[in-house]
GROMACS .gro file of C-alpha atoms in nm:
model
  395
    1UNK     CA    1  11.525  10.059  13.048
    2UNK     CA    2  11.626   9.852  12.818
    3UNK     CA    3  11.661  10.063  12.467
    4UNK     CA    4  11.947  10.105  12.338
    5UNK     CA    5  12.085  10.399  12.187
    6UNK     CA    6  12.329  10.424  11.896
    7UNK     CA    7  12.402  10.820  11.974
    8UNK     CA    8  12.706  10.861  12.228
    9UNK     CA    9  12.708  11.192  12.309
   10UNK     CA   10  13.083  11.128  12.386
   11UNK     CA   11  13.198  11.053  12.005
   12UNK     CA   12  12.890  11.306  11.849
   13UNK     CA   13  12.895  11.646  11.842
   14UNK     CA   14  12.580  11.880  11.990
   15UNK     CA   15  12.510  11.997  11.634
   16UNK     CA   16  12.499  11.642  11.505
   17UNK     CA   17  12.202  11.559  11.707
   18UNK     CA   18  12.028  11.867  11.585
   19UNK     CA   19  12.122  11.712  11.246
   20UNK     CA   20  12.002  11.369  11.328
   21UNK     CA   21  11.714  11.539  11.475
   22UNK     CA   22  11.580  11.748  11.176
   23UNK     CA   23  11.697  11.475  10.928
   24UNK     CA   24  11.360  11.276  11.069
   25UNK     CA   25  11.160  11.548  11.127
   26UNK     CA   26  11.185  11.630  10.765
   27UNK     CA   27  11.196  11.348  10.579
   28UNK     CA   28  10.879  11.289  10.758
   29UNK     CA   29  10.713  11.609  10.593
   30UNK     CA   30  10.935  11.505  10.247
   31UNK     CA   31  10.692  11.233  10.214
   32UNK     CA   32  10.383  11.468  10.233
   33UNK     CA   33  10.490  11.667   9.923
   34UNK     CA   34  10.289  11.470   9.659
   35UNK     CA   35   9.953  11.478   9.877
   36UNK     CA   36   9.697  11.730   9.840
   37UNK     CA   37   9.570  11.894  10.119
   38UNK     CA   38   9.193  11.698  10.119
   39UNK     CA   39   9.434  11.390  10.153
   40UNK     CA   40   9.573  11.421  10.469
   41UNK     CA   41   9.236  11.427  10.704
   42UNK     CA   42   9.101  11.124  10.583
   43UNK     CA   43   9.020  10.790  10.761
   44UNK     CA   44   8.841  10.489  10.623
   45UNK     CA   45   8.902  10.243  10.837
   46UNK     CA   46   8.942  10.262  11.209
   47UNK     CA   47   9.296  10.140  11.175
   48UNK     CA   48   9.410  10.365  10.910
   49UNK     CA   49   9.509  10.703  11.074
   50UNK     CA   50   9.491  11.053  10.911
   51UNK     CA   51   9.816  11.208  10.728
   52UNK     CA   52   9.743  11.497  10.934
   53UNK     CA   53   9.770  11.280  11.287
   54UNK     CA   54  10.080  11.145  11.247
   55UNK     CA   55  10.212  11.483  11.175
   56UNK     CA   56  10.049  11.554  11.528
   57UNK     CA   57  10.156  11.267  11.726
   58UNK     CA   58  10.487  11.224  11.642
   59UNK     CA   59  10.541  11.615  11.743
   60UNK     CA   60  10.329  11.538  12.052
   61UNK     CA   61  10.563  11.244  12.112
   62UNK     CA   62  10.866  11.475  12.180
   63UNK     CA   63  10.672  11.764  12.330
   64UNK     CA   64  10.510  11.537  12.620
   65UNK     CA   65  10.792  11.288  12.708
   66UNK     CA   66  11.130  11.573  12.639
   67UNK     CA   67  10.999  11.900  12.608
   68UNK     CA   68  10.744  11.958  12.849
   69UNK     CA   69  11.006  11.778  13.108
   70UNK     CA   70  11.358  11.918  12.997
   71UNK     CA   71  11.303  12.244  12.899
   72UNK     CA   72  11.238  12.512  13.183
   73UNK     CA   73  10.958  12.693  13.166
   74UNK     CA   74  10.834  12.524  12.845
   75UNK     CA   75  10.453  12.645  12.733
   76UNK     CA   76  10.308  12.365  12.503
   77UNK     CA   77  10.147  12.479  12.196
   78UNK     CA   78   9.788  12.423  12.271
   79UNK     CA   79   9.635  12.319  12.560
   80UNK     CA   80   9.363  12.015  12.334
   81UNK     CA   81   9.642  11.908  12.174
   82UNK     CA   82   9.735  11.607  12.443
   83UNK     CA   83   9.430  11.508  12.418
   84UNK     CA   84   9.381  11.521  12.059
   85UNK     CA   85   9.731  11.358  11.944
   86UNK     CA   86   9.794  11.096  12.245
   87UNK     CA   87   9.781  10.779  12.071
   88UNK     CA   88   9.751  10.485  12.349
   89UNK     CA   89   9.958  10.605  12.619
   90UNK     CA   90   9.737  10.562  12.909
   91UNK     CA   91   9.926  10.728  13.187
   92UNK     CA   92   9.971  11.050  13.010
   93UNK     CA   93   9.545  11.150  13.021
   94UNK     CA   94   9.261  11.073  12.865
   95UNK     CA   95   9.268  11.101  12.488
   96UNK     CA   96   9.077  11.036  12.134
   97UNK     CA   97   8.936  10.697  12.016
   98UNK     CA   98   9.120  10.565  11.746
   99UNK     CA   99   8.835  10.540  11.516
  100UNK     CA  100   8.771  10.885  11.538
  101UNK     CA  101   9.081  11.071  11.451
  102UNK     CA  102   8.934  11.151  11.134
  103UNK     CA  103   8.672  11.355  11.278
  104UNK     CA  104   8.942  11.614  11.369
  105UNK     CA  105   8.881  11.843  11.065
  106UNK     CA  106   9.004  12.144  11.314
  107UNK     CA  107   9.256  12.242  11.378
  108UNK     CA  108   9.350  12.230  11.002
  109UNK     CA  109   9.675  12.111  10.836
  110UNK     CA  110   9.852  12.464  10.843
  111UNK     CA  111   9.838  12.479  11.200
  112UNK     CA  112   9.975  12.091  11.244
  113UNK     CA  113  10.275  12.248  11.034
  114UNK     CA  114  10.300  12.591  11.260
  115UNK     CA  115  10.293  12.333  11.587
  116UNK     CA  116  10.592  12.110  11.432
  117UNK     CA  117  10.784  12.440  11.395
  118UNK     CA  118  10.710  12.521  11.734
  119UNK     CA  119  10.820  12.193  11.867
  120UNK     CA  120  11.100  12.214  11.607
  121UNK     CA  121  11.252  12.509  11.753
  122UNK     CA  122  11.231  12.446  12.082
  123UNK     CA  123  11.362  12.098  12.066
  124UNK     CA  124  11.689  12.256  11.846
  125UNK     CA  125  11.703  12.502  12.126
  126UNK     CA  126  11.712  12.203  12.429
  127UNK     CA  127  11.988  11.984  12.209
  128UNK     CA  128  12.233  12.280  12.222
  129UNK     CA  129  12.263  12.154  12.593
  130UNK     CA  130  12.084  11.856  12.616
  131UNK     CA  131  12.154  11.550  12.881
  132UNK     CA  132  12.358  11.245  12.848
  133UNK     CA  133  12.131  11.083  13.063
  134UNK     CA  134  11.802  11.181  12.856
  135UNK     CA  135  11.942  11.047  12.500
  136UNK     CA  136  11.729  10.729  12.492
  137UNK     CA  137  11.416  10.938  12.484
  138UNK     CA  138  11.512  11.129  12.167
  139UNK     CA  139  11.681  10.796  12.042
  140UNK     CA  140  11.297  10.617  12.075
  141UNK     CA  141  11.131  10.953  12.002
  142UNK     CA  142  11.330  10.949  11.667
  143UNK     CA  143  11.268  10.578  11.590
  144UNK     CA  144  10.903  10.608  11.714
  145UNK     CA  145  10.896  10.935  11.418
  146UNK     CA  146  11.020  10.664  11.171
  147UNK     CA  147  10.802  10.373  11.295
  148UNK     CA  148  10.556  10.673  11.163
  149UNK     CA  149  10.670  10.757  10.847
  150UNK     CA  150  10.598  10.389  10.727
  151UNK     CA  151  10.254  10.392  10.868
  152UNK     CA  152  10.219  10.730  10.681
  153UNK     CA  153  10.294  10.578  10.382
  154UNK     CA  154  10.084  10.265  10.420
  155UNK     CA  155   9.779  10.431  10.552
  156UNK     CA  156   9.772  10.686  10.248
  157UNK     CA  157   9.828  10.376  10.022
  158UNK     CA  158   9.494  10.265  10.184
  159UNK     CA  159   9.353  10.611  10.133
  160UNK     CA  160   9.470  10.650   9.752
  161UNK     CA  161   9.402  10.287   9.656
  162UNK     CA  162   9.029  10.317   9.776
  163UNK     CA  163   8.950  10.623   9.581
  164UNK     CA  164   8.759  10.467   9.281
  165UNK     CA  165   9.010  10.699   9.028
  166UNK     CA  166   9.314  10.536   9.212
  167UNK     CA  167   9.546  10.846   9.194
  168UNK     CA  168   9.898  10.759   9.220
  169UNK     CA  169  10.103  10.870   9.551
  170UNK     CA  170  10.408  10.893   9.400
  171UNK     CA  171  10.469  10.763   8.979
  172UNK     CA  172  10.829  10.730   9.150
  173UNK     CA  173  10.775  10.492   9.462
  174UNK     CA  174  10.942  10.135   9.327
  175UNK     CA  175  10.771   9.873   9.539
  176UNK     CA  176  10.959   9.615   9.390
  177UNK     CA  177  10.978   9.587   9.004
  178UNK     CA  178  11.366   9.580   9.045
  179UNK     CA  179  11.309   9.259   9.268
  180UNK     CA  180  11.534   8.984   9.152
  181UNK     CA  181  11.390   8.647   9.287
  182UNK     CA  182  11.710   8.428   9.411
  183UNK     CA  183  11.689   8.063   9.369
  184UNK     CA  184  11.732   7.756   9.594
  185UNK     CA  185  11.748   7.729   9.996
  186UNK     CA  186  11.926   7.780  10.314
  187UNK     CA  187  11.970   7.500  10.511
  188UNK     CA  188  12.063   7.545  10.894
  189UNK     CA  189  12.181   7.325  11.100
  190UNK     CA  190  11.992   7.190  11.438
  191UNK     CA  191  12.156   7.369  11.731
  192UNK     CA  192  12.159   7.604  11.967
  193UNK     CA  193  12.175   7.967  11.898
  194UNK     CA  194  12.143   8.327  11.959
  195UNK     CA  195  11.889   8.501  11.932
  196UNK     CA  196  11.757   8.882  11.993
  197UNK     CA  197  11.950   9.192  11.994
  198UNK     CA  198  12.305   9.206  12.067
  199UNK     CA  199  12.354   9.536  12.263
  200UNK     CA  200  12.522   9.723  11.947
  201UNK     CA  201  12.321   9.980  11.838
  202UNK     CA  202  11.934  10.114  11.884
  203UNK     CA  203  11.705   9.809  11.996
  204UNK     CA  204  11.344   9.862  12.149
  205UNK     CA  205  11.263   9.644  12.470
  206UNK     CA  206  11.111   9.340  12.250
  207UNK     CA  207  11.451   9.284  12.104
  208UNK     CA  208  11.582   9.166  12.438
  209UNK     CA  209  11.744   8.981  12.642
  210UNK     CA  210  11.943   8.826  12.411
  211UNK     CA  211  11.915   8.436  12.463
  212UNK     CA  212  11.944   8.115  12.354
  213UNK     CA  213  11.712   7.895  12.172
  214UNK     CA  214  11.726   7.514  12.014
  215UNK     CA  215  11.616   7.516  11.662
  216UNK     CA  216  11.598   7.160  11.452
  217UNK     CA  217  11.718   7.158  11.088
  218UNK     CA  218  11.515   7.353  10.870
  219UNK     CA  219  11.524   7.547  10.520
  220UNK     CA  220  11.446   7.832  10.430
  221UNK     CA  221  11.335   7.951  10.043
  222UNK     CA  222  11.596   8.256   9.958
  223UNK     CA  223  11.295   8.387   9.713
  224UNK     CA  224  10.987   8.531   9.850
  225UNK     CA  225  10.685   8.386   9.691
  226UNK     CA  226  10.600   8.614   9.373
  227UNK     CA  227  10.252   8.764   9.246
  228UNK     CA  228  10.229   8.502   8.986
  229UNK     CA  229  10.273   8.170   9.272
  230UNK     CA  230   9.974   8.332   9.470
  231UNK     CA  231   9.775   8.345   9.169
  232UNK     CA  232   9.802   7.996   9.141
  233UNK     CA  233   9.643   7.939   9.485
  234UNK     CA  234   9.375   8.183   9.404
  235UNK     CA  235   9.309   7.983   9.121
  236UNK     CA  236   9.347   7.673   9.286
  237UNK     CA  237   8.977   7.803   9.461
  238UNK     CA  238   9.255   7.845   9.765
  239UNK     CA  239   8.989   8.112   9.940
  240UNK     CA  240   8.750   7.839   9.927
  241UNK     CA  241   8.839   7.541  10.057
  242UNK     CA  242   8.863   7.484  10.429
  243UNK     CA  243   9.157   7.300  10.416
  244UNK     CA  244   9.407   7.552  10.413
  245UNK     CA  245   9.261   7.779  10.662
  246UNK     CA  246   9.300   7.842  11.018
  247UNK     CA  247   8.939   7.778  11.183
  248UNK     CA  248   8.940   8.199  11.301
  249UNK     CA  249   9.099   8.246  10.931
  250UNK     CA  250   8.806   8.059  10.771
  251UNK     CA  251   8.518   8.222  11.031
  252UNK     CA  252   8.728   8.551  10.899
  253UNK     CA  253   8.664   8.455  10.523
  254UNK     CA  254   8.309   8.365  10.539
  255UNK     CA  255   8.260   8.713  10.767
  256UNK     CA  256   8.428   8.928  10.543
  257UNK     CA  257   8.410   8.760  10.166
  258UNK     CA  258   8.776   8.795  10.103
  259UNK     CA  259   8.896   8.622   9.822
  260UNK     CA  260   9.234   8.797   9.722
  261UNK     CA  261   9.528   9.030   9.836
  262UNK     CA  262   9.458   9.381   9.926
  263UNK     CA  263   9.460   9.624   9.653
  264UNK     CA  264   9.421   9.332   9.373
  265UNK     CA  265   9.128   9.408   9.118
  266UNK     CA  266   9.033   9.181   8.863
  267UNK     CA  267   8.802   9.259   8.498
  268UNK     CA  268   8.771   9.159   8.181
  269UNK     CA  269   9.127   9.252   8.105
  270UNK     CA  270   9.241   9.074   8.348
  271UNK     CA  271   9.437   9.111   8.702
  272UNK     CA  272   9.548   9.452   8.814
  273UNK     CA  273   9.676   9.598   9.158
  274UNK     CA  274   9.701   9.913   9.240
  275UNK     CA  275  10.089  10.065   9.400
  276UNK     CA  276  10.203  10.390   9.482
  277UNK     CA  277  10.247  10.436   9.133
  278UNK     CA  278   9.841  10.400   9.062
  279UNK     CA  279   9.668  10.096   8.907
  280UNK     CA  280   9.835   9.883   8.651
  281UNK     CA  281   9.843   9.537   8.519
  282UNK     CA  282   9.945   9.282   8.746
  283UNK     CA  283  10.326   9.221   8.797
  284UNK     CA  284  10.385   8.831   8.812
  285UNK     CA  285  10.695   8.864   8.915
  286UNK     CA  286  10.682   9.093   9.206
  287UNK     CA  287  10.682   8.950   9.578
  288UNK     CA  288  10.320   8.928   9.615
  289UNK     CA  289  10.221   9.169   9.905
  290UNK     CA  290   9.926   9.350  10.135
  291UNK     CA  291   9.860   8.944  10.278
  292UNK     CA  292   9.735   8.928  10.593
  293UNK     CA  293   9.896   8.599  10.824
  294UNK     CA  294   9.588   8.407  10.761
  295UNK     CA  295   9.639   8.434  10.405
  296UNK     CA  296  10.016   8.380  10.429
  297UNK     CA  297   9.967   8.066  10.681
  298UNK     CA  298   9.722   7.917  10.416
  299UNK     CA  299   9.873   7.967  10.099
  300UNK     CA  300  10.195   7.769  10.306
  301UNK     CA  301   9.974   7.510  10.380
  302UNK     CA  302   9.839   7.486  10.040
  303UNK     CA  303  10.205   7.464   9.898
  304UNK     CA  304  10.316   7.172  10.147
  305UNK     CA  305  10.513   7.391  10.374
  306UNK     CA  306  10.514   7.634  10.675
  307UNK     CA  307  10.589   7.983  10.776
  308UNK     CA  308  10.953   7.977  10.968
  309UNK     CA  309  10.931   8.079  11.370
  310UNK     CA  310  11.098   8.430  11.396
  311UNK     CA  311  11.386   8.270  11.567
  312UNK     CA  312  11.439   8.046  11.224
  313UNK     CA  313  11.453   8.368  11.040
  314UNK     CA  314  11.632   8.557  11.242
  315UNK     CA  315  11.946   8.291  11.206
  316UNK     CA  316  11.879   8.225  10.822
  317UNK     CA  317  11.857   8.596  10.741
  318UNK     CA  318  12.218   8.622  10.703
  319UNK     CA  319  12.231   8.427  10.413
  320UNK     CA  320  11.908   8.610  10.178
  321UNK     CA  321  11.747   8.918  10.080
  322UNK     CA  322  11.551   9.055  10.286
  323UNK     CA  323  11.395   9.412  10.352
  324UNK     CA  324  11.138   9.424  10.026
  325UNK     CA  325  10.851   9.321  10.265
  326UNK     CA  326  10.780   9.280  10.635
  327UNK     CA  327  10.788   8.859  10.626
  328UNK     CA  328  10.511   8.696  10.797
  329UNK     CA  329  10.610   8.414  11.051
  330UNK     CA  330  10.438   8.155  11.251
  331UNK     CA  331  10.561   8.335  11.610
  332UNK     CA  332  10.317   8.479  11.845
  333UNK     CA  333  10.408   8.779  11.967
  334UNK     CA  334  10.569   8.766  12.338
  335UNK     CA  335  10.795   8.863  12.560
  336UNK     CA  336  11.154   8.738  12.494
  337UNK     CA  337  11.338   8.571  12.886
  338UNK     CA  338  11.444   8.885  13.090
  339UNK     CA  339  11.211   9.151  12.874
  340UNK     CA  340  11.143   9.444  13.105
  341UNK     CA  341  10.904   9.721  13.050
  342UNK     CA  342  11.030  10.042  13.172
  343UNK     CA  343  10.879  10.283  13.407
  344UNK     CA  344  10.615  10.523  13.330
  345UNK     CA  345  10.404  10.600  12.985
  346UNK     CA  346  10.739  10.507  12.780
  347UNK     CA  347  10.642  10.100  12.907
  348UNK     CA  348  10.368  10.152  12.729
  349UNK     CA  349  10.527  10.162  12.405
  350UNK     CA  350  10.535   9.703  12.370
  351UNK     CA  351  10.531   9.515  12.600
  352UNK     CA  352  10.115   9.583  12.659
  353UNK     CA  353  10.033   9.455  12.314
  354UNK     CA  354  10.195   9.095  12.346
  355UNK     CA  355   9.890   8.928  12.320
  356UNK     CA  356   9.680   8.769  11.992
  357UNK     CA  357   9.931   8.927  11.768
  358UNK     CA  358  10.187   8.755  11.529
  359UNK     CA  359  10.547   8.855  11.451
  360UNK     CA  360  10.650   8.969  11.109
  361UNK     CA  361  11.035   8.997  11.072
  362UNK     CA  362  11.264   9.234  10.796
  363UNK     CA  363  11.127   9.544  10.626
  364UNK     CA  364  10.996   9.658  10.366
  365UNK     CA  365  11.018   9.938  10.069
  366UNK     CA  366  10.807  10.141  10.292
  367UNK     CA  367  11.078  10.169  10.603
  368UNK     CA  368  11.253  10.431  10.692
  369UNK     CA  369  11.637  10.427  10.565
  370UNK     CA  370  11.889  10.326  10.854
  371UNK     CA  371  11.551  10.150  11.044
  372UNK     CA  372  11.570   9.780  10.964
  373UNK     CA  373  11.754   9.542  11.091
  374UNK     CA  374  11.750   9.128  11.181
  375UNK     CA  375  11.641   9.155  11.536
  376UNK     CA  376  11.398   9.382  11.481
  377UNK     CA  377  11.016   9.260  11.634
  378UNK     CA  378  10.728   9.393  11.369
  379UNK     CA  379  10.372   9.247  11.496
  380UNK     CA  380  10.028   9.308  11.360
  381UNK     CA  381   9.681   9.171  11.422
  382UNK     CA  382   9.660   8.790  11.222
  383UNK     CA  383   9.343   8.991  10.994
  384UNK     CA  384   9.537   9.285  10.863
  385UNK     CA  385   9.667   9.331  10.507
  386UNK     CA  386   9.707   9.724  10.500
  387UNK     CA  387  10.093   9.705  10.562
  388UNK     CA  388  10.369   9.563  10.274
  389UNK     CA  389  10.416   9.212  10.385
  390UNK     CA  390  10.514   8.881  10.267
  391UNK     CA  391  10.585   8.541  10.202
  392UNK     CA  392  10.928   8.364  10.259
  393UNK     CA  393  10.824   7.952  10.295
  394UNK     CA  394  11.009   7.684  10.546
  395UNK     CA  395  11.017   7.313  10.558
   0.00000   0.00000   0.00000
């Protein structure tokens, strides 16, 4: 299997992975404190998943693939609940279409909360004597929680910023008005380098083998491209000319009308978006964000350039920012030379889904602290503007 843990249970003490485990579990329920309860059961687009299901899942996650294997004589919570909180995992059971998650009004939020304690325990219980040999499934059942906690965030974004009042999540959550655009370029060299992950450290499957690729010269803009650039192309009648687009991107547009980022409202007042911090005047300065790749491939045509391969990112990122959005780039997503998908459900987990999806490379304000890093492999349908994403240009 090729993930790659960071704990050694050699150098790290059994209490510090009950540590390392409950630091996750509750920052995940930290970021639930501003919601009400109405807010975590709803779903308005097939995509967007409930507040109340991740909860679920990601306490499904360790109760199917460690507890229910690890611990003798283990009794799962409820006997619906595989069924109910499985997400894609087809060798586990049957389980819920993903469009209707938000039909699961019952069981209510208090007893989502009573089953994480319940997993909680139990899993605090196992790590007082827990295998060497079975630490890469809490190391990917602790990154899958934080893959989680940024979808969390991002689908109640979607919930909040589709109420017509647009409450704000959290008058606290910065999503980039300390952003500091850095001039000028960096220029790489033609060659032959590395690229993927490097052994050191937690990696999922898609980060390896590590391998070589030729890249020609290049550049690549240190700033991403700001609120107040994309305006320019919207201005420009960007959404309506041809030229720019894709031929699915344009079918896409004339299907669906769009005409702007996600969460961008204009009136007689002018531009406003709405941000975890509610609806306010538009930011010009701010890397624009909530693009989807067809918009970020367009507005790069418009502008003369290109989005950079992940592989040209991947070698430039050592000399910009980076981590303020997930970066859009013009890599499809497959498999890297040597990728292996491990045996059982936990295969399930990428290498399935490398196919009509497009890398995104970085971060954003939205991930998880101690969960980015260069080599990691985002990837999203080409449509989708829900999560905080991007534009850094190439030429």
């Amino acid at each position: 299997m090729h993930y790659q843990s960071t704990i050694d249970p050699k150098e790290n003490s059994l209490i510090s992975l009950k540590d390392r485990y409950m630091n996750v579990r509750d920052k995940t329920m930290e970021l639930c404190e501003p919601l009400n309860k109405e807010d975590f059961v709803v779903q308005p687009v097939d995509y967007v998943s409930p507040t109340k299901w991740h909860l679920a899942h990601t306490t499904w996650f360790f109760e199917e693939f460690i507890l229910s294997k690890y611990q003798k004589g283990y009794k799962r919570f409820h006997p619906d609940f595989a069924f109910l909180f499985n997400s894609y995992y087809e060798a586990v059971g049957e389980k819920m279409i993903r469009s209707e998650r938000g039909n699961i009004t019952r069981p209510g939020v208090e007893l989502i909360f009573d089953y994480r304690k319940y997993v909680d325990d139990r899993m605090c219980e196992l790590l007082e004597d827990y295998s060497e040999e079975n630490i890469e499934l809490l190391e990917i059942g602790l990154n899958h929680e934080q893959q989680h906690q940024e979808l969390l965030l991002t689908d109640i974004k979607y919930v909040l910023g589709h109420n017509p009042l647009f409450p704000p999540y959290n008058p606290q959550f910065d999503e980039c008005t300390r952003y500091a655009p850095s001039g000028g370029w960096v220029e790489v060299d033609e060659g032959l380098y590395e690229i993927g992950h490097d052994g050191i450290g937690f990696g999922y499957d898609n980060e390896f083998s590590r391998h070589k690729v030729y890249l020609e010269k290049f550049q690549l803009r240190k700033g991403l491209v700001t609120n107040a650039e994309y305006l320019e192309f919207i201005e420009d009648s960007g959404y309506e000319d041809h030229r720019w687009w894709y031929s699915d991107a344009w079918a896409h547009i004339q299907e669906t009308g769009l005409d702007k980022p996600l969460y961008w409202h204009k009136n007689k007042d002018g531009w406003f978006r709405y941000s975890m911090q509610g609806l306010h005047a538009l930011n010009p300065h701010e890397p624009v964000t909530h693009i989807s790749h067809y918009e970020a491939a367009a507005f790069a045509e418009w502008a003369g350039m290109r989005l950079p391969t992940e592989f040209e990112w991947e070698i430039a990122s050592e000399h910009f920012d980076w981590g303020w959005r997930w970066e859009h780039t013009s890599s499809a997503y497959l498999p890297y030379p040597g990728f292996e998908k491990a045996e059982g459900a936990v295969g399930e987990y990428n290498g399935k889904f490398m196919i009509n999806q497009m890398v995104l490379r970085g971060a954003s304000v939205a991930t998880s602290p101690g969960h980015a890093r260069k080599t990691y492999r985002n990837f999203f349908h080409p449509y989708l503007q829900w999560q905080f994403t991007g534009i850094r240009l190439c030429k």
